[in-house]
Amino acid sequence: MKIDFLVADRTLVVILQGEVDHHTCVQIRQQVDHEYQKKRARNLVFDLEKVKFMDSAGIGMLMGRYRNVAICGGSIALINVRPETAQLIEISGVNRLMKIYASKEQALEALA
Amino acid sequence: MQEKNSMKVQFVSQSINEAFARVVVSAFVAQLDPTVEEINDIKMAVSEAVTNSIIHGYRGKENGVVEVHCSYEGRVISIEVVDYGLGIANIDQAMAPLYTTSLEEERAGLGFTVMQSMMDELEVYSECHKGTTVKMKKSLGE
């Protein structure tokens, strides 16, 4: 799992590359939470364009981040969601907690 | 006559093997030339079942044994994920959407729901302290 970050205003954009499962979620949680605190970010955006696979462990990870971000008064959004991931997100109902945008620019504008 | 084939793979209950199980099953099923969507559905169901064995069956103990049996007859795929761990005391409760025993570990409680959504049939057999077998079937399109 490769994780890249970029910060725009108080939004931390997390670019995930690889497969999101119970095994890789350990690393994602640790790195995202660390970076979110270090950068004093308020909102979180997950870029899922390079996520080749995600199972329900990924949903649990997203729900956990949602909780953390909500405590800090921020919002969470998803961008570049692939169709197979979108199907899982719909089954889980997690799309009611976080909005899905077509691009980073749209997400950043909405969260600003 | 319908084509038949079967395979079995066994590995220890380390979480890194979740990806291994997905790759092995998808390579086997690729013999039937499934669609990308069908392969993804099967990978997701296998991943959920194997993760359950590792997290719940063996509670993170890394020397348990997980077996994945996979076969097909014609275009009907049967997959069994077997562990010899703690078992499930109440299968109906475990299969209820959003039910989780691992709140602090951020589990979504959607493992069985995903397996049901991705596959055509799902059966779960379990005995306390003996283990759990998850049986799934899926028919591929022509």
PDB file of C-alpha atoms in Angstrom:
ATOM      1  CA  MET A   1       0.000   0.000   0.000  1.00  0.00           C
ATOM      2  CA  LYS A   2       1.397   3.357  -1.055  1.00  0.00           C
ATOM      3  CA  ILE A   3      -0.024   6.456   0.615  1.00  0.00           C
ATOM      4  CA  ASP A   4       0.624  10.004  -0.567  1.00  0.00           C
ATOM      5  CA  PHE A   5      -0.614  13.180   1.067  1.00  0.00           C
ATOM      6  CA  LEU A   6      -1.187  16.737   0.037  1.00  0.00           C
ATOM      7  CA  VAL A   7      -2.625  19.622   2.002  1.00  0.00           C
ATOM      8  CA  ALA A   8      -4.854  22.406   0.672  1.00  0.00           C
ATOM      9  CA  ASP A   9      -5.942  24.951   3.270  1.00  0.00           C
ATOM     10  CA  ARG A  10      -7.071  22.781   6.155  1.00  0.00           C
ATOM     11  CA  THR A  11      -7.950  19.755   4.057  1.00  0.00           C
ATOM     12  CA  LEU A  12      -5.705  16.707   3.978  1.00  0.00           C
ATOM     13  CA  VAL A  13      -5.959  14.788   0.698  1.00  0.00           C
ATOM     14  CA  VAL A  14      -5.020  11.112   1.065  1.00  0.00           C
ATOM     15  CA  ILE A  15      -4.064   9.347  -2.169  1.00  0.00           C
ATOM     16  CA  LEU A  16      -4.252   5.593  -1.712  1.00  0.00           C
ATOM     17  CA  GLN A  17      -2.587   3.223  -4.153  1.00  0.00           C
ATOM     18  CA  GLY A  18      -3.053  -0.550  -3.892  1.00  0.00           C
ATOM     19  CA  GLU A  19      -5.511  -2.860  -2.164  1.00  0.00           C
ATOM     20  CA  VAL A  20      -7.506  -1.826   0.908  1.00  0.00           C
ATOM     21  CA  ASP A  21      -8.207  -4.789   3.205  1.00  0.00           C
ATOM     22  CA  HIS A  22      -7.921  -5.677   6.904  1.00  0.00           C
ATOM     23  CA  HIS A  23      -4.148  -6.089   6.526  1.00  0.00           C
ATOM     24  CA  THR A  24      -3.404  -2.781   4.775  1.00  0.00           C
ATOM     25  CA  CYS A  25      -5.916  -0.800   6.879  1.00  0.00           C
ATOM     26  CA  VAL A  26      -3.533  -0.967   9.851  1.00  0.00           C
ATOM     27  CA  GLN A  27      -0.966   1.089   7.922  1.00  0.00           C
ATOM     28  CA  ILE A  28      -3.597   3.428   6.436  1.00  0.00           C
ATOM     29  CA  ARG A  29      -5.071   4.232   9.873  1.00  0.00           C
ATOM     30  CA  GLN A  30      -1.679   4.911  11.441  1.00  0.00           C
ATOM     31  CA  GLN A  31      -0.347   7.112   8.650  1.00  0.00           C
ATOM     32  CA  VAL A  32      -3.560   9.057   8.001  1.00  0.00           C
ATOM     33  CA  ASP A  33      -4.205   9.772  11.696  1.00  0.00           C
ATOM     34  CA  HIS A  34      -0.578  10.833  12.201  1.00  0.00           C
ATOM     35  CA  GLU A  35      -0.584  13.146   9.175  1.00  0.00           C
ATOM     36  CA  TYR A  36      -4.015  14.590  10.058  1.00  0.00           C
ATOM     37  CA  GLN A  37      -2.733  15.604  13.486  1.00  0.00           C
ATOM     38  CA  LYS A  38       0.677  16.761  12.274  1.00  0.00           C
ATOM     39  CA  LYS A  39      -0.789  19.012   9.591  1.00  0.00           C
ATOM     40  CA  ARG A  40      -3.542  20.249  11.955  1.00  0.00           C
ATOM     41  CA  ALA A  41      -6.043  19.488   9.212  1.00  0.00           C
ATOM     42  CA  ARG A  42      -9.776  19.824   9.608  1.00  0.00           C
ATOM     43  CA  ASN A  43     -11.193  17.930   6.613  1.00  0.00           C
ATOM     44  CA  LEU A  44     -10.161  14.692   4.945  1.00  0.00           C
ATOM     45  CA  VAL A  45     -10.454  13.718   1.278  1.00  0.00           C
ATOM     46  CA  PHE A  46      -9.693  10.160   0.160  1.00  0.00           C
ATOM     47  CA  ASP A  47      -8.629   9.799  -3.485  1.00  0.00           C
ATOM     48  CA  LEU A  48      -9.582   6.217  -4.441  1.00  0.00           C
ATOM     49  CA  GLU A  49      -8.615   6.299  -8.132  1.00  0.00           C
ATOM     50  CA  LYS A  50      -5.673   3.911  -7.642  1.00  0.00           C
ATOM     51  CA  VAL A  51      -7.463   1.566  -5.231  1.00  0.00           C
ATOM     52  CA  LYS A  52      -7.642  -1.700  -7.165  1.00  0.00           C
ATOM     53  CA  PHE A  53      -9.584  -3.539  -4.478  1.00  0.00           C
ATOM     54  CA  MET A  54     -11.500  -2.692  -1.305  1.00  0.00           C
ATOM     55  CA  ASP A  55     -13.511  -4.891   1.052  1.00  0.00           C
ATOM     56  CA  SER A  56     -15.563  -4.084   4.162  1.00  0.00           C
ATOM     57  CA  ALA A  57     -12.393  -3.487   6.208  1.00  0.00           C
ATOM     58  CA  GLY A  58     -11.973  -0.344   4.083  1.00  0.00           C
ATOM     59  CA  ILE A  59     -15.499   0.723   5.034  1.00  0.00           C
ATOM     60  CA  GLY A  60     -14.632   0.247   8.725  1.00  0.00           C
ATOM     61  CA  MET A  61     -11.488   2.354   8.219  1.00  0.00           C
ATOM     62  CA  LEU A  62     -13.487   5.134   6.508  1.00  0.00           C
ATOM     63  CA  MET A  63     -16.125   5.084   9.282  1.00  0.00           C
ATOM     64  CA  GLY A  64     -13.377   5.388  11.886  1.00  0.00           C
ATOM     65  CA  ARG A  65     -11.821   8.384  10.111  1.00  0.00           C
ATOM     66  CA  TYR A  66     -15.295   9.938   9.787  1.00  0.00           C
ATOM     67  CA  ARG A  67     -15.674   9.725  13.570  1.00  0.00           C
ATOM     68  CA  ASN A  68     -12.279  11.340  14.202  1.00  0.00           C
ATOM     69  CA  VAL A  69     -12.848  14.136  11.699  1.00  0.00           C
ATOM     70  CA  ALA A  70     -16.379  14.833  12.990  1.00  0.00           C
ATOM     71  CA  ILE A  71     -14.985  15.231  16.527  1.00  0.00           C
ATOM     72  CA  CYS A  72     -12.660  17.956  15.160  1.00  0.00           C
ATOM     73  CA  GLY A  73     -15.612  19.661  13.427  1.00  0.00           C
ATOM     74  CA  GLY A  74     -14.491  18.670   9.932  1.00  0.00           C
ATOM     75  CA  SER A  75     -15.959  16.767   6.997  1.00  0.00           C
ATOM     76  CA  ILE A  76     -14.793  13.838   4.950  1.00  0.00           C
ATOM     77  CA  ALA A  77     -15.200  13.283   1.212  1.00  0.00           C
ATOM     78  CA  LEU A  78     -14.285  10.684  -1.409  1.00  0.00           C
ATOM     79  CA  ILE A  79     -13.046  11.346  -4.923  1.00  0.00           C
ATOM     80  CA  ASN A  80     -12.349   9.275  -8.065  1.00  0.00           C
ATOM     81  CA  VAL A  81     -14.307   6.275  -6.778  1.00  0.00           C
ATOM     82  CA  ARG A  82     -14.152   3.266  -9.132  1.00  0.00           C
ATOM     83  CA  PRO A  83     -17.435   1.463  -9.948  1.00  0.00           C
ATOM     84  CA  GLU A  84     -16.581  -1.673  -7.920  1.00  0.00           C
ATOM     85  CA  THR A  85     -15.714   0.440  -4.871  1.00  0.00           C
ATOM     86  CA  ALA A  86     -18.834   2.562  -5.392  1.00  0.00           C
ATOM     87  CA  GLN A  87     -20.950  -0.613  -5.203  1.00  0.00           C
ATOM     88  CA  LEU A  88     -19.456  -1.511  -1.809  1.00  0.00           C
ATOM     89  CA  ILE A  89     -19.880   2.051  -0.556  1.00  0.00           C
ATOM     90  CA  GLU A  90     -23.555   1.927  -1.517  1.00  0.00           C
ATOM     91  CA  ILE A  91     -24.145  -1.462   0.167  1.00  0.00           C
ATOM     92  CA  SER A  92     -22.547  -0.134   3.357  1.00  0.00           C
ATOM     93  CA  GLY A  93     -24.526   3.120   3.388  1.00  0.00           C
ATOM     94  CA  VAL A  94     -21.293   5.012   4.136  1.00  0.00           C
ATOM     95  CA  ASN A  95     -22.223   7.438   1.317  1.00  0.00           C
ATOM     96  CA  ARG A  96     -24.684   8.957   3.795  1.00  0.00           C
ATOM     97  CA  LEU A  97     -21.732   9.987   5.990  1.00  0.00           C
ATOM     98  CA  MET A  98     -19.407  11.294   3.309  1.00  0.00           C
ATOM     99  CA  LYS A  99     -20.022  12.868  -0.090  1.00  0.00           C
ATOM    100  CA  ILE A 100     -18.509  11.561  -3.291  1.00  0.00           C
ATOM    101  CA  TYR A 101     -17.104  14.097  -5.759  1.00  0.00           C
ATOM    102  CA  ALA A 102     -15.874  13.581  -9.302  1.00  0.00           C
ATOM    103  CA  SER A 103     -12.643  15.533  -8.795  1.00  0.00           C
ATOM    104  CA  LYS A 104     -10.293  16.889  -6.159  1.00  0.00           C
ATOM    105  CA  GLU A 105     -11.103  20.453  -7.192  1.00  0.00           C
ATOM    106  CA  GLN A 106     -14.832  19.912  -6.661  1.00  0.00           C
ATOM    107  CA  ALA A 107     -14.256  18.313  -3.249  1.00  0.00           C
ATOM    108  CA  LEU A 108     -11.904  21.093  -2.095  1.00  0.00           C
ATOM    109  CA  GLU A 109     -14.337  23.759  -3.227  1.00  0.00           C
ATOM    110  CA  ALA A 110     -17.225  22.094  -1.394  1.00  0.00           C
ATOM    111  CA  LEU A 111     -15.200  21.683   1.808  1.00  0.00           C
ATOM    112  CA  ALA A 112     -13.709  25.195   1.777  1.00  0.00           C
TER     113      ALA A 112
ATOM    114  CA  MET B   1     -20.294 -32.918 -20.556  1.00  0.00           C
ATOM    115  CA  GLN B   2     -19.656 -30.020 -18.174  1.00  0.00           C
ATOM    116  CA  GLU B   3     -16.090 -29.180 -17.326  1.00  0.00           C
ATOM    117  CA  LYS B   4     -15.060 -29.776 -13.731  1.00  0.00           C
ATOM    118  CA  ASN B   5     -12.021 -28.706 -11.791  1.00  0.00           C
ATOM    119  CA  SER B   6     -11.062 -28.214  -8.160  1.00  0.00           C
ATOM    120  CA  MET B   7      -8.217 -26.970  -5.990  1.00  0.00           C
ATOM    121  CA  LYS B   8      -7.394 -26.497  -2.338  1.00  0.00           C
ATOM    122  CA  VAL B   9      -4.955 -24.110  -0.706  1.00  0.00           C
ATOM    123  CA  GLN B  10      -3.926 -23.913   2.931  1.00  0.00           C
ATOM    124  CA  PHE B  11      -2.131 -21.078   4.716  1.00  0.00           C
ATOM    125  CA  VAL B  12      -1.496 -19.730   8.195  1.00  0.00           C
ATOM    126  CA  SER B  13      -3.787 -17.106   9.699  1.00  0.00           C
ATOM    127  CA  GLN B  14      -1.624 -14.044   8.994  1.00  0.00           C
ATOM    128  CA  SER B  15      -3.469 -11.033   7.651  1.00  0.00           C
ATOM    129  CA  ILE B  16      -0.997 -10.667   4.768  1.00  0.00           C
ATOM    130  CA  ASN B  17      -2.512 -13.906   3.391  1.00  0.00           C
ATOM    131  CA  GLU B  18      -5.880 -12.204   2.784  1.00  0.00           C
ATOM    132  CA  ALA B  19      -4.461 -10.817  -0.478  1.00  0.00           C
ATOM    133  CA  PHE B  20      -2.821 -14.175  -1.249  1.00  0.00           C
ATOM    134  CA  ALA B  21      -6.192 -15.988  -0.942  1.00  0.00           C
ATOM    135  CA  ARG B  22      -7.852 -13.469  -3.272  1.00  0.00           C
ATOM    136  CA  VAL B  23      -5.128 -13.846  -5.899  1.00  0.00           C
ATOM    137  CA  VAL B  24      -5.170 -17.674  -5.786  1.00  0.00           C
ATOM    138  CA  VAL B  25      -8.961 -17.894  -6.152  1.00  0.00           C
ATOM    139  CA  SER B  26      -9.105 -15.298  -8.910  1.00  0.00           C
ATOM    140  CA  ALA B  27      -6.327 -17.109 -10.836  1.00  0.00           C
ATOM    141  CA  PHE B  28      -8.271 -20.393 -10.569  1.00  0.00           C
ATOM    142  CA  VAL B  29     -11.589 -18.823 -11.577  1.00  0.00           C
ATOM    143  CA  ALA B  30      -9.881 -17.030 -14.504  1.00  0.00           C
ATOM    144  CA  GLN B  31      -9.953 -20.405 -16.308  1.00  0.00           C
ATOM    145  CA  LEU B  32     -13.670 -19.713 -16.923  1.00  0.00           C
ATOM    146  CA  ASP B  33     -13.004 -16.297 -18.438  1.00  0.00           C
ATOM    147  CA  PRO B  34     -15.276 -14.339 -16.062  1.00  0.00           C
ATOM    148  CA  THR B  35     -16.013 -10.633 -16.388  1.00  0.00           C
ATOM    149  CA  VAL B  36     -14.025  -8.085 -14.365  1.00  0.00           C
ATOM    150  CA  GLU B  37     -17.129  -7.522 -12.202  1.00  0.00           C
ATOM    151  CA  GLU B  38     -17.541 -11.249 -11.500  1.00  0.00           C
ATOM    152  CA  ILE B  39     -13.871 -11.590 -10.522  1.00  0.00           C
ATOM    153  CA  ASN B  40     -14.162  -8.584  -8.211  1.00  0.00           C
ATOM    154  CA  ASP B  41     -17.310  -9.987  -6.550  1.00  0.00           C
ATOM    155  CA  ILE B  42     -15.570 -13.316  -5.913  1.00  0.00           C
ATOM    156  CA  LYS B  43     -12.397 -11.641  -4.605  1.00  0.00           C
ATOM    157  CA  MET B  44     -14.457  -9.535  -2.229  1.00  0.00           C
ATOM    158  CA  ALA B  45     -16.412 -12.528  -0.871  1.00  0.00           C
ATOM    159  CA  VAL B  46     -13.207 -14.574  -0.381  1.00  0.00           C
ATOM    160  CA  SER B  47     -11.497 -11.640   1.307  1.00  0.00           C
ATOM    161  CA  GLU B  48     -14.386 -11.220   3.767  1.00  0.00           C
ATOM    162  CA  ALA B  49     -14.512 -14.927   4.648  1.00  0.00           C
ATOM    163  CA  VAL B  50     -10.733 -15.256   5.102  1.00  0.00           C
ATOM    164  CA  THR B  51     -10.592 -12.029   7.154  1.00  0.00           C
ATOM    165  CA  ASN B  52     -13.355 -13.395   9.426  1.00  0.00           C
ATOM    166  CA  SER B  53     -11.335 -16.582   9.987  1.00  0.00           C
ATOM    167  CA  ILE B  54      -8.217 -14.582  10.873  1.00  0.00           C
ATOM    168  CA  ILE B  55      -9.896 -11.957  13.075  1.00  0.00           C
ATOM    169  CA  HIS B  56     -12.680 -13.946  14.709  1.00  0.00           C
ATOM    170  CA  GLY B  57     -11.764 -17.619  14.233  1.00  0.00           C
ATOM    171  CA  TYR B  58      -8.211 -17.201  15.484  1.00  0.00           C
ATOM    172  CA  ARG B  59      -8.510 -13.780  17.193  1.00  0.00           C
ATOM    173  CA  GLY B  60      -5.326 -12.593  15.513  1.00  0.00           C
ATOM    174  CA  LYS B  61      -3.300 -15.701  16.507  1.00  0.00           C
ATOM    175  CA  GLU B  62      -1.010 -16.147  13.520  1.00  0.00           C
ATOM    176  CA  ASN B  63      -0.417 -19.921  13.561  1.00  0.00           C
ATOM    177  CA  GLY B  64      -3.977 -21.060  12.839  1.00  0.00           C
ATOM    178  CA  VAL B  65      -4.768 -22.891   9.613  1.00  0.00           C
ATOM    179  CA  VAL B  66      -7.128 -21.460   6.985  1.00  0.00           C
ATOM    180  CA  GLU B  67      -8.156 -23.595   4.010  1.00  0.00           C
ATOM    181  CA  VAL B  68      -9.767 -22.391   0.810  1.00  0.00           C
ATOM    182  CA  HIS B  69     -11.402 -25.056  -1.354  1.00  0.00           C
ATOM    183  CA  CYS B  70     -12.534 -23.954  -4.773  1.00  0.00           C
ATOM    184  CA  SER B  71     -14.228 -25.919  -7.537  1.00  0.00           C
ATOM    185  CA  TYR B  72     -16.369 -25.404 -10.590  1.00  0.00           C
ATOM    186  CA  GLU B  73     -18.752 -27.482 -12.621  1.00  0.00           C
ATOM    187  CA  GLY B  74     -19.695 -25.820 -15.854  1.00  0.00           C
ATOM    188  CA  ARG B  75     -19.918 -22.150 -14.916  1.00  0.00           C
ATOM    189  CA  VAL B  76     -20.989 -22.674 -11.304  1.00  0.00           C
ATOM    190  CA  ILE B  77     -18.227 -21.860  -8.842  1.00  0.00           C
ATOM    191  CA  SER B  78     -18.196 -23.260  -5.301  1.00  0.00           C
ATOM    192  CA  ILE B  79     -15.882 -21.842  -2.660  1.00  0.00           C
ATOM    193  CA  GLU B  80     -15.388 -23.056   0.904  1.00  0.00           C
ATOM    194  CA  VAL B  81     -13.360 -21.155   3.487  1.00  0.00           C
ATOM    195  CA  VAL B  82     -12.564 -23.337   6.503  1.00  0.00           C
ATOM    196  CA  ASP B  83     -10.928 -22.555   9.828  1.00  0.00           C
ATOM    197  CA  TYR B  84     -10.403 -24.583  12.996  1.00  0.00           C
ATOM    198  CA  GLY B  85     -10.740 -21.664  15.367  1.00  0.00           C
ATOM    199  CA  LEU B  86     -13.168 -20.504  18.035  1.00  0.00           C
ATOM    200  CA  GLY B  87     -16.350 -20.870  15.997  1.00  0.00           C
ATOM    201  CA  ILE B  88     -19.430 -18.649  16.042  1.00  0.00           C
ATOM    202  CA  ALA B  89     -21.810 -19.009  18.997  1.00  0.00           C
ATOM    203  CA  ASN B  90     -24.778 -17.353  17.277  1.00  0.00           C
ATOM    204  CA  ILE B  91     -24.643 -17.476  13.477  1.00  0.00           C
ATOM    205  CA  ASP B  92     -27.878 -15.480  12.928  1.00  0.00           C
ATOM    206  CA  GLN B  93     -26.554 -12.644  15.078  1.00  0.00           C
ATOM    207  CA  ALA B  94     -23.137 -12.731  13.361  1.00  0.00           C
ATOM    208  CA  MET B  95     -24.810 -12.503   9.946  1.00  0.00           C
ATOM    209  CA  ALA B  96     -26.997  -9.503  10.841  1.00  0.00           C
ATOM    210  CA  PRO B  97     -25.846  -6.369   8.969  1.00  0.00           C
ATOM    211  CA  LEU B  98     -23.684  -4.014  11.061  1.00  0.00           C
ATOM    212  CA  TYR B  99     -23.287  -6.564  13.879  1.00  0.00           C
ATOM    213  CA  THR B 100     -19.696  -6.539  15.068  1.00  0.00           C
ATOM    214  CA  THR B 101     -17.807  -7.880  18.054  1.00  0.00           C
ATOM    215  CA  SER B 102     -14.841  -5.602  17.292  1.00  0.00           C
ATOM    216  CA  LEU B 103     -16.099  -2.052  17.855  1.00  0.00           C
ATOM    217  CA  GLU B 104     -12.746  -0.764  19.033  1.00  0.00           C
ATOM    218  CA  GLU B 105     -11.059  -2.138  15.914  1.00  0.00           C
ATOM    219  CA  GLU B 106     -13.342  -0.168  13.572  1.00  0.00           C
ATOM    220  CA  ARG B 107     -14.915  -3.170  11.896  1.00  0.00           C
ATOM    221  CA  ALA B 108     -17.945  -2.302   9.789  1.00  0.00           C
ATOM    222  CA  GLY B 109     -19.856  -5.486  10.651  1.00  0.00           C
ATOM    223  CA  LEU B 110     -20.575  -6.047   6.964  1.00  0.00           C
ATOM    224  CA  GLY B 111     -18.565  -9.183   6.177  1.00  0.00           C
ATOM    225  CA  PHE B 112     -21.506 -11.591   5.738  1.00  0.00           C
ATOM    226  CA  THR B 113     -23.663  -8.879   4.097  1.00  0.00           C
ATOM    227  CA  VAL B 114     -20.969  -8.381   1.453  1.00  0.00           C
ATOM    228  CA  MET B 115     -20.611 -12.158   0.927  1.00  0.00           C
ATOM    229  CA  GLN B 116     -24.405 -12.424   0.449  1.00  0.00           C
ATOM    230  CA  SER B 117     -24.454  -9.496  -1.986  1.00  0.00           C
ATOM    231  CA  MET B 118     -21.554 -10.732  -4.106  1.00  0.00           C
ATOM    232  CA  MET B 119     -22.442 -14.446  -4.300  1.00  0.00           C
ATOM    233  CA  ASP B 120     -25.637 -16.355  -5.221  1.00  0.00           C
ATOM    234  CA  GLU B 121     -25.629 -18.707  -2.226  1.00  0.00           C
ATOM    235  CA  LEU B 122     -24.078 -18.531   1.228  1.00  0.00           C
ATOM    236  CA  GLU B 123     -24.150 -21.131   3.991  1.00  0.00           C
ATOM    237  CA  VAL B 124     -22.307 -20.945   7.299  1.00  0.00           C
ATOM    238  CA  TYR B 125     -21.573 -23.930   9.524  1.00  0.00           C
ATOM    239  CA  SER B 126     -19.904 -23.436  12.876  1.00  0.00           C
ATOM    240  CA  GLU B 127     -19.228 -25.206  16.121  1.00  0.00           C
ATOM    241  CA  CYS B 128     -17.792 -23.505  19.190  1.00  0.00           C
ATOM    242  CA  HIS B 129     -14.067 -24.274  19.630  1.00  0.00           C
ATOM    243  CA  LYS B 130     -14.063 -26.497  16.531  1.00  0.00           C
ATOM    244  CA  GLY B 131     -14.210 -23.939  13.749  1.00  0.00           C
ATOM    245  CA  THR B 132     -16.246 -22.421  10.960  1.00  0.00           C
ATOM    246  CA  THR B 133     -16.934 -23.333   7.336  1.00  0.00           C
ATOM    247  CA  VAL B 134     -18.341 -20.753   4.933  1.00  0.00           C
ATOM    248  CA  LYS B 135     -19.750 -22.218   1.701  1.00  0.00           C
ATOM    249  CA  MET B 136     -20.499 -19.918  -1.219  1.00  0.00           C
ATOM    250  CA  LYS B 137     -21.675 -20.432  -4.786  1.00  0.00           C
ATOM    251  CA  LYS B 138     -21.831 -18.185  -7.798  1.00  0.00           C
ATOM    252  CA  SER B 139     -22.982 -18.835 -11.350  1.00  0.00           C
ATOM    253  CA  LEU B 140     -21.026 -16.975 -14.003  1.00  0.00           C
ATOM    254  CA  GLY B 141     -22.762 -15.500 -17.032  1.00  0.00           C
ATOM    255  CA  GLU B 142     -22.338 -17.302 -20.374  1.00  0.00           C
TER     256      GLU B 142
END
